[in-house]
Amino acid sequence: MEPQVSLRLGENIDSEVAGASRASSVVDVVGNSSGRISFDRDDIAVEPHEAGYILEDVPHLTHYMPHLPTYANPIRFNPAYSVVKQYFVHVDDTVAEKVICHKGDPRGTHFRRAGPRQKVYFKSDEVHACIVTCGGLCPGLNTVVRELVCGLCNMYGVHKVIGINGGYRGFYSKNTISLTPKVVNDIHKRGGTILGTSRGGHNTKKIVDSIEDRGINQVYIIGGDGTQKGAAAIYEEIKARGLQVSVCGIPKTIDNDVPVIDKSFGFDTAVEEAQRAINAAHVESESAENGIGVVKLMGRYSGFIAMYATLASRDVDCCLIPETPFYLDGPGGLFEYVEKCLKENGHMVIVIAEGAGQELLSESFHSTDTKDASGNKLLRDVGLWISQKIKEHFSRHTKVKITLKYIDPTYMIRAVPSNASDNVYCTLLAQSAVHGAMAGYTGFTVGPVNGRQSYIPFQRIIEKQNKVIITDRMWARLLSSTNQPSFINTKDETEDEEDEEHPLLHENDYCSLSSSTMPAPICRAGSLPSQHKKKKPGLFKKLSINNSQRWGTVTQLKPSQQPSY
C-alpha cells in the first residue's frame, strides 16, 4: 500500500516506508488536491488524501546533513521492551491538534507522534548529551532530569551525560556535573533542581561555541517560553554551522500558559499545594467575625492555577484572574460583593492571581517597565494591595469591623517535589524527548496534545501564551461555584460598545474575521435591504460563524425566531 500523507504548497516532506531509504522532495500541490508524486529515489509514490490534514513537522538532522548514516534502534534488544507488542512508532503516525470538528470541516493541523523509531541517527557510545534547567523553579524539574538520564543510559546505552550548572550561564563555565542513573536515583523526591538555575545569561554564539568545543551532540533544555526562544536560537545557529547536534526543548511553566500542549508539568502539583493555602484562609476567615481570607497564587498572565484551585477547593467566594478585569467601587464592584458575602455568610475567601488587576495598580502607583533577567515585567504585589484597599473601604465607608488575613504561598508551592501525577507525566516527557533526539529530530519541543505525546516545532510554543477563555464552560463552572458577579462595569461596557465599529451585514454576505479579538459583527435592523424595511420591519438577522475557518454568513430569522431582550 502506498503511504498517504498530507501536503502543503512548497513544503519539504520526508517519507519512510518498509525497506526504503529516507527520501526528500519538494511538494507543489495542496493537501486536498488529487494527484501523484514520484520521488527521484526508490520511486516512492505519494497519493494525497482528499481530506488531507496539515502536518506541522519538526526539523530533522537530514534536512541539512542529508547523508547521515542510520543504525538499528538499541531498544529492540532491551529486555524491558520484550513484552511490548509493537516497539516502534510508525513513521506516518500523527496527532490531531483538535479532536472536535463539525461536518464538512477540514481535518486541520496534526503533529508528529512522539516515541521510539526503528532507526536512530546516533551510536550509543558516541552520544554526548547535556541537560540544562533555566528560569524559575517548578515541581518536577528533578524528575525530568532523572528520567532524561535514565532514558538515555538504560534504554539506549548512552555512557556520557552531563549537567550544565546554573542555567544558560553554565555553558560559559568549565565546571559541569556528571550524571549517571546512580547519581540521579533519588532526586525526584526533592524540590528544585540539582543542576541549579538562573534567568537570562543567553548568548547564542558563546553557547554554541561551548557545545562544539565540548563535543556535545544532544542538548536537552528545560524552561519556559523565554528559555524555549533561546533554544530555538541555539538550534538555528547549530544548523547554520552544519553540526550534528539535536536540540530538544522541554516546556516548563508552573502557570500552565504554554500553548498547544494539554498542560505543563508541575501544574497538578501547584493546584494541589494551593489547596493548603486556601484551606488555611478558609479556617482563618471562618473562625473570626467578618473574617476575610485573601490568597495570592501564581499566574502572571494566565489564571489557570487560581481557577483550578478555586474549583477544587469549593471554599472560595471570589476568584480574580488576569483575563477578567474588575473594579472596586460602585454597584457590581468588588467591595459591594464583599459586603454582601459578609452579610450573608459572615466570612469569605478571595483567591487572586498575581497578574490580576495590574491596570488598577498602575492607576494607584506610577507604572514602571522594570523587567527581570528573563524579560518578564516585574509586577507589584496585587494581593497586598487589594487587602489594603478592602481594609480602607470598611474603615471609611462602613461600621463593620473586619478581620483580614493575607496568605502568599508562591515560593512554598514552587519548591515542593512533584506529586504522583506529575512524576508520571515528567517521565513521559523525558522519554519522548530522548526518543526524538535519538531519531534525529531537532529544533522541537515535546508535550501531550489531546493525551498523546507529540513533537512540536519551537515556533508553535513561543508564538503566544495560553490563557483562560472566559467564554468557555470551565469559567462558567467557576462562576457557578463561587456565585461571584462578572465585575464588568456596565458603564465601561456601554462606552466600549459605542467606540467599537461593528460591521453591518446583508443577507448571504460573507465576513472574514482577521483575529479573535476584533469586535463581533452585529446585524441591526438598519442593515436590512430596503425592500424588507417596509414589508418586514421587525426582521432580525443571524450571523453564523465557523470558528475554525473564521468565516460566516448572514441569514434571515422569522419573527418567531427573534431573540428576546
CSV table of C-alpha atoms in Angstrom, one decimal, residues 138-140 253-255 264-276 305 309 412-423:
chain,number,residue,atom,x,y,z
A,138,CYS,CA,8.8,24.3,39.3
A,139,PRO,CA,7.7,21.0,40.8
A,140,GLY,CA,9.0,18.1,38.6
A,253,THR,CA,5.9,26.8,33.4
A,254,ILE,CA,4.0,26.4,36.6
A,255,ASP,CA,1.4,28.9,35.3
A,264,SER,CA,2.7,21.8,31.6
A,265,PHE,CA,4.5,19.7,34.2
A,266,GLY,CA,4.2,20.9,37.8
A,267,PHE,CA,0.7,22.3,37.3
A,268,ASP,CA,-1.1,19.5,39.0
A,269,THR,CA,1.2,19.7,42.0
A,270,ALA,CA,0.8,23.5,42.2
A,271,VAL,CA,-3.0,23.2,42.2
A,272,GLU,CA,-2.8,20.5,44.9
A,273,GLU,CA,-0.4,22.5,47.0
A,274,ALA,CA,-2.5,25.7,46.6
A,275,GLN,CA,-5.3,23.9,48.4
A,276,ARG,CA,-3.3,24.1,51.7
A,305,ILE,CA,-3.8,27.9,38.9
A,309,ALA,CA,-7.5,25.7,42.7
A,412,MET,CA,6.2,27.3,49.1
A,413,ILE,CA,4.4,25.9,46.1
A,414,ARG,CA,7.3,26.3,43.6
A,415,ALA,CA,9.7,24.5,45.9
A,416,VAL,CA,7.8,21.3,46.7
A,417,PRO,CA,8.6,17.9,45.0
A,418,SER,CA,6.1,16.9,42.2
A,419,ASN,CA,3.2,14.7,43.1
A,420,ALA,CA,2.5,11.2,41.7
A,421,SER,CA,0.6,12.5,38.7
A,422,ASP,CA,3.3,15.0,37.7
A,423,ASN,CA,6.0,12.3,38.3
